[in-house]
PDB file of C-alpha atoms and ligand atoms in Angstrom:
ATOM      1  CA  UNK A   1      90.615 191.628 -42.283  1.00 80.00           C
ATOM      2  CA  UNK A   2      93.615 189.950 -43.796  1.00 88.00           C
ATOM      3  CA  UNK A   3      94.302 189.756 -47.455  1.00 92.00           C
ATOM      4  CA  UNK A   4      97.104 187.218 -47.754  1.00 96.00           C
ATOM      5  CA  UNK A   5      98.544 186.870 -51.178  1.00 97.00           C
ATOM      6  CA  UNK A   6     101.137 184.344 -52.212  1.00 97.00           C
ATOM      7  CA  UNK A   7     104.155 186.168 -53.368  1.00 97.00           C
ATOM      8  CA  UNK A   8     106.972 183.751 -54.168  1.00 96.00           C
ATOM      9  CA  UNK A   9     108.906 180.704 -53.026  1.00 97.00           C
ATOM     10  CA  UNK A  10     110.673 181.391 -49.760  1.00 97.00           C
ATOM     11  CA  UNK A  11     113.888 180.098 -51.340  1.00 96.00           C
ATOM     12  CA  UNK A  12     113.731 182.835 -53.962  1.00 96.00           C
ATOM     13  CA  UNK A  13     114.723 185.397 -51.387  1.00 97.00           C
ATOM     14  CA  UNK A  14     118.433 185.021 -50.532  1.00 97.00           C
ATOM     15  CA  UNK A  15     119.670 185.334 -47.004  1.00 97.00           C
ATOM     16  CA  UNK A  16     120.359 188.920 -46.103  1.00 97.00           C
ATOM     17  CA  UNK A  17     118.906 189.886 -49.355  1.00 98.00           C
ATOM     18  CA  UNK A  18     115.743 191.434 -50.935  1.00 98.00           C
ATOM     19  CA  UNK A  19     113.538 190.331 -53.814  1.00 98.00           C
ATOM     20  CA  UNK A  20     111.114 192.548 -55.769  1.00 98.00           C
ATOM     21  CA  UNK A  21     107.474 191.402 -56.130  1.00 98.00           C
ATOM     22  CA  UNK A  22     105.132 193.220 -58.426  1.00 98.00           C
ATOM     23  CA  UNK A  23     101.337 192.824 -57.846  1.00 96.00           C
ATOM     24  CA  UNK A  24      98.322 194.705 -58.970  1.00 93.00           C
ATOM     25  CA  UNK A  25     100.401 197.591 -60.264  1.00 95.00           C
ATOM     26  CA  UNK A  26     102.259 197.913 -56.903  1.00 96.00           C
ATOM     27  CA  UNK A  27     105.837 196.877 -56.112  1.00 98.00           C
ATOM     28  CA  UNK A  28     106.791 195.227 -52.885  1.00 98.00           C
ATOM     29  CA  UNK A  29     110.231 194.461 -51.393  1.00 98.00           C
ATOM     30  CA  UNK A  30     110.559 191.133 -49.559  1.00 98.00           C
ATOM     31  CA  UNK A  31     113.443 190.694 -47.202  1.00 98.00           C
ATOM     32  CA  UNK A  32     115.042 187.706 -45.626  1.00 98.00           C
ATOM     33  CA  UNK A  33     117.409 188.042 -42.646  1.00 98.00           C
ATOM     34  CA  UNK A  34     120.470 185.919 -41.955  1.00 96.00           C
ATOM     35  CA  UNK A  35     118.274 183.876 -39.503  1.00 96.00           C
ATOM     36  CA  UNK A  36     115.455 183.411 -42.032  1.00 96.00           C
ATOM     37  CA  UNK A  37     112.983 186.018 -40.740  1.00 97.00           C
ATOM     38  CA  UNK A  38     110.907 187.466 -43.625  1.00 98.00           C
ATOM     39  CA  UNK A  39     109.619 191.068 -43.846  1.00 98.00           C
ATOM     40  CA  UNK A  40     107.909 193.141 -46.572  1.00 98.00           C
ATOM     41  CA  UNK A  41     107.817 196.835 -47.372  1.00 98.00           C
ATOM     42  CA  UNK A  42     106.776 199.098 -50.158  1.00 98.00           C
ATOM     43  CA  UNK A  43     109.437 198.818 -52.876  1.00 98.00           C
ATOM     44  CA  UNK A  44     109.337 202.506 -53.788  1.00 98.00           C
ATOM     45  CA  UNK A  45     111.568 204.814 -51.746  1.00 98.00           C
ATOM     46  CA  UNK A  46     109.780 207.570 -49.804  1.00 98.00           C
ATOM     47  CA  UNK A  47     112.345 210.166 -50.952  1.00 98.00           C
ATOM     48  CA  UNK A  48     112.279 210.093 -54.774  1.00 98.00           C
ATOM     49  CA  UNK A  49     111.664 207.340 -57.209  1.00 97.00           C
ATOM     50  CA  UNK A  50     113.810 204.284 -56.697  1.00 98.00           C
ATOM     51  CA  UNK A  51     113.175 200.655 -56.106  1.00 98.00           C
ATOM     52  CA  UNK A  52     114.381 199.678 -52.693  1.00 98.00           C
ATOM     53  CA  UNK A  53     114.852 196.098 -53.929  1.00 98.00           C
ATOM     54  CA  UNK A  54     117.683 197.379 -56.088  1.00 98.00           C
ATOM     55  CA  UNK A  55     119.439 198.553 -52.907  1.00 98.00           C
ATOM     56  CA  UNK A  56     121.813 196.954 -50.506  1.00 98.00           C
ATOM     57  CA  UNK A  57     120.849 194.815 -47.490  1.00 98.00           C
ATOM     58  CA  UNK A  58     123.068 194.819 -44.372  1.00 97.00           C
ATOM     59  CA  UNK A  59     121.688 193.174 -41.317  1.00 97.00           C
ATOM     60  CA  UNK A  60     118.176 194.547 -40.842  1.00 98.00           C
ATOM     61  CA  UNK A  61     118.900 197.715 -42.831  1.00 98.00           C
ATOM     62  CA  UNK A  62     118.394 198.443 -46.600  1.00 98.00           C
ATOM     63  CA  UNK A  63     120.169 201.312 -48.334  1.00 98.00           C
ATOM     64  CA  UNK A  64     118.337 203.005 -51.188  1.00 98.00           C
ATOM     65  CA  UNK A  65     120.358 202.642 -54.429  1.00 98.00           C
ATOM     66  CA  UNK A  66     119.709 206.347 -55.383  1.00 98.00           C
ATOM     67  CA  UNK A  67     120.873 208.575 -52.544  1.00 98.00           C
ATOM     68  CA  UNK A  68     121.838 206.028 -49.907  1.00 97.00           C
ATOM     69  CA  UNK A  69     118.919 206.731 -47.511  1.00 98.00           C
ATOM     70  CA  UNK A  70     118.657 203.785 -45.153  1.00 98.00           C
ATOM     71  CA  UNK A  71     115.479 202.132 -43.677  1.00 98.00           C
ATOM     72  CA  UNK A  72     115.084 199.440 -41.026  1.00 98.00           C
ATOM     73  CA  UNK A  73     113.064 196.993 -43.117  1.00 98.00           C
ATOM     74  CA  UNK A  74     111.459 195.370 -39.997  1.00 98.00           C
ATOM     75  CA  UNK A  75     109.647 198.545 -39.051  1.00 98.00           C
ATOM     76  CA  UNK A  76     110.064 200.756 -42.115  1.00 98.00           C
ATOM     77  CA  UNK A  77     111.765 203.409 -40.021  1.00 98.00           C
ATOM     78  CA  UNK A  78     113.699 206.033 -42.029  1.00 98.00           C
ATOM     79  CA  UNK A  79     117.203 206.021 -40.460  1.00 98.00           C
ATOM     80  CA  UNK A  80     119.235 208.756 -42.145  1.00 97.00           C
ATOM     81  CA  UNK A  81     118.888 211.629 -44.611  1.00 96.00           C
ATOM     82  CA  UNK A  82     117.729 212.124 -47.185  1.00 98.00           C
ATOM     83  CA  UNK A  83     114.980 209.807 -46.219  1.00 97.00           C
ATOM     84  CA  UNK A  84     112.655 211.157 -43.447  1.00 97.00           C
ATOM     85  CA  UNK A  85     109.332 209.356 -44.141  1.00 98.00           C
ATOM     86  CA  UNK A  86     109.070 205.762 -43.104  1.00 98.00           C
ATOM     87  CA  UNK A  87     108.448 202.973 -45.574  1.00 98.00           C
ATOM     88  CA  UNK A  88     105.177 201.204 -45.250  1.00 98.00           C
ATOM     89  CA  UNK A  89     105.515 197.632 -44.020  1.00 98.00           C
ATOM     90  CA  UNK A  90     103.255 194.616 -44.528  1.00 98.00           C
ATOM     91  CA  UNK A  91     102.673 191.484 -42.494  1.00 97.00           C
ATOM     92  CA  UNK A  92     104.438 188.379 -43.832  1.00 98.00           C
ATOM     93  CA  UNK A  93     104.047 184.696 -43.279  1.00 97.00           C
ATOM     94  CA  UNK A  94     105.787 181.600 -44.687  1.00 97.00           C
ATOM     95  CA  UNK A  95     103.598 178.577 -45.206  1.00 97.00           C
ATOM     96  CA  UNK A  96     104.800 175.385 -46.909  1.00 97.00           C
ATOM     97  CA  UNK A  97     107.834 177.104 -48.375  1.00 97.00           C
ATOM     98  CA  UNK A  98     105.923 179.985 -49.804  1.00 98.00           C
ATOM     99  CA  UNK A  99     105.908 183.648 -48.798  1.00 98.00           C
ATOM    100  CA  UNK A 100     102.479 185.330 -48.287  1.00 98.00           C
ATOM    101  CA  UNK A 101     101.989 189.047 -47.819  1.00 98.00           C
ATOM    102  CA  UNK A 102      99.009 190.753 -46.309  1.00 97.00           C
ATOM    103  CA  UNK A 103      98.684 193.467 -48.825  1.00 94.00           C
ATOM    104  CA  UNK A 104      95.360 194.774 -47.547  1.00 79.00           C
TER     105      UNK A 104
HETATM  106 FE1  FES B 201     115.828 206.785 -52.117  1.00 67.15          FE
HETATM  107 FE2  FES B 201     116.564 209.234 -52.673  1.00 67.15          FE
HETATM  108  S1  FES B 201     115.321 208.018 -53.822  1.00 67.15           S
HETATM  109  S2  FES B 201     117.181 208.000 -50.991  1.00 67.15           S
END
């Protein structure tokens, strides 16, 4: 059962960058790679409280702005201390120039 919700214009997310999207009291991070693949994760770090969308994107990795824990945003995998719990990821699709996220 999919619950696709329109998040934003695809162009709003820069290449190799991340955008924050707030919906229903939750925050999501939407990523776009250099070759225009889109991904979405929870926007709150699994370590302490920080918005991942305030972090730094390099390739397919995002670094948390607070203690520099890194995640692979394609899988949510926690890559280095202090983060050890994976970020939750969500399916993404782009239709007619808009990003949709399956927020379930
Ligand atoms: Fe993200 Fe600590 S809050 S690494």
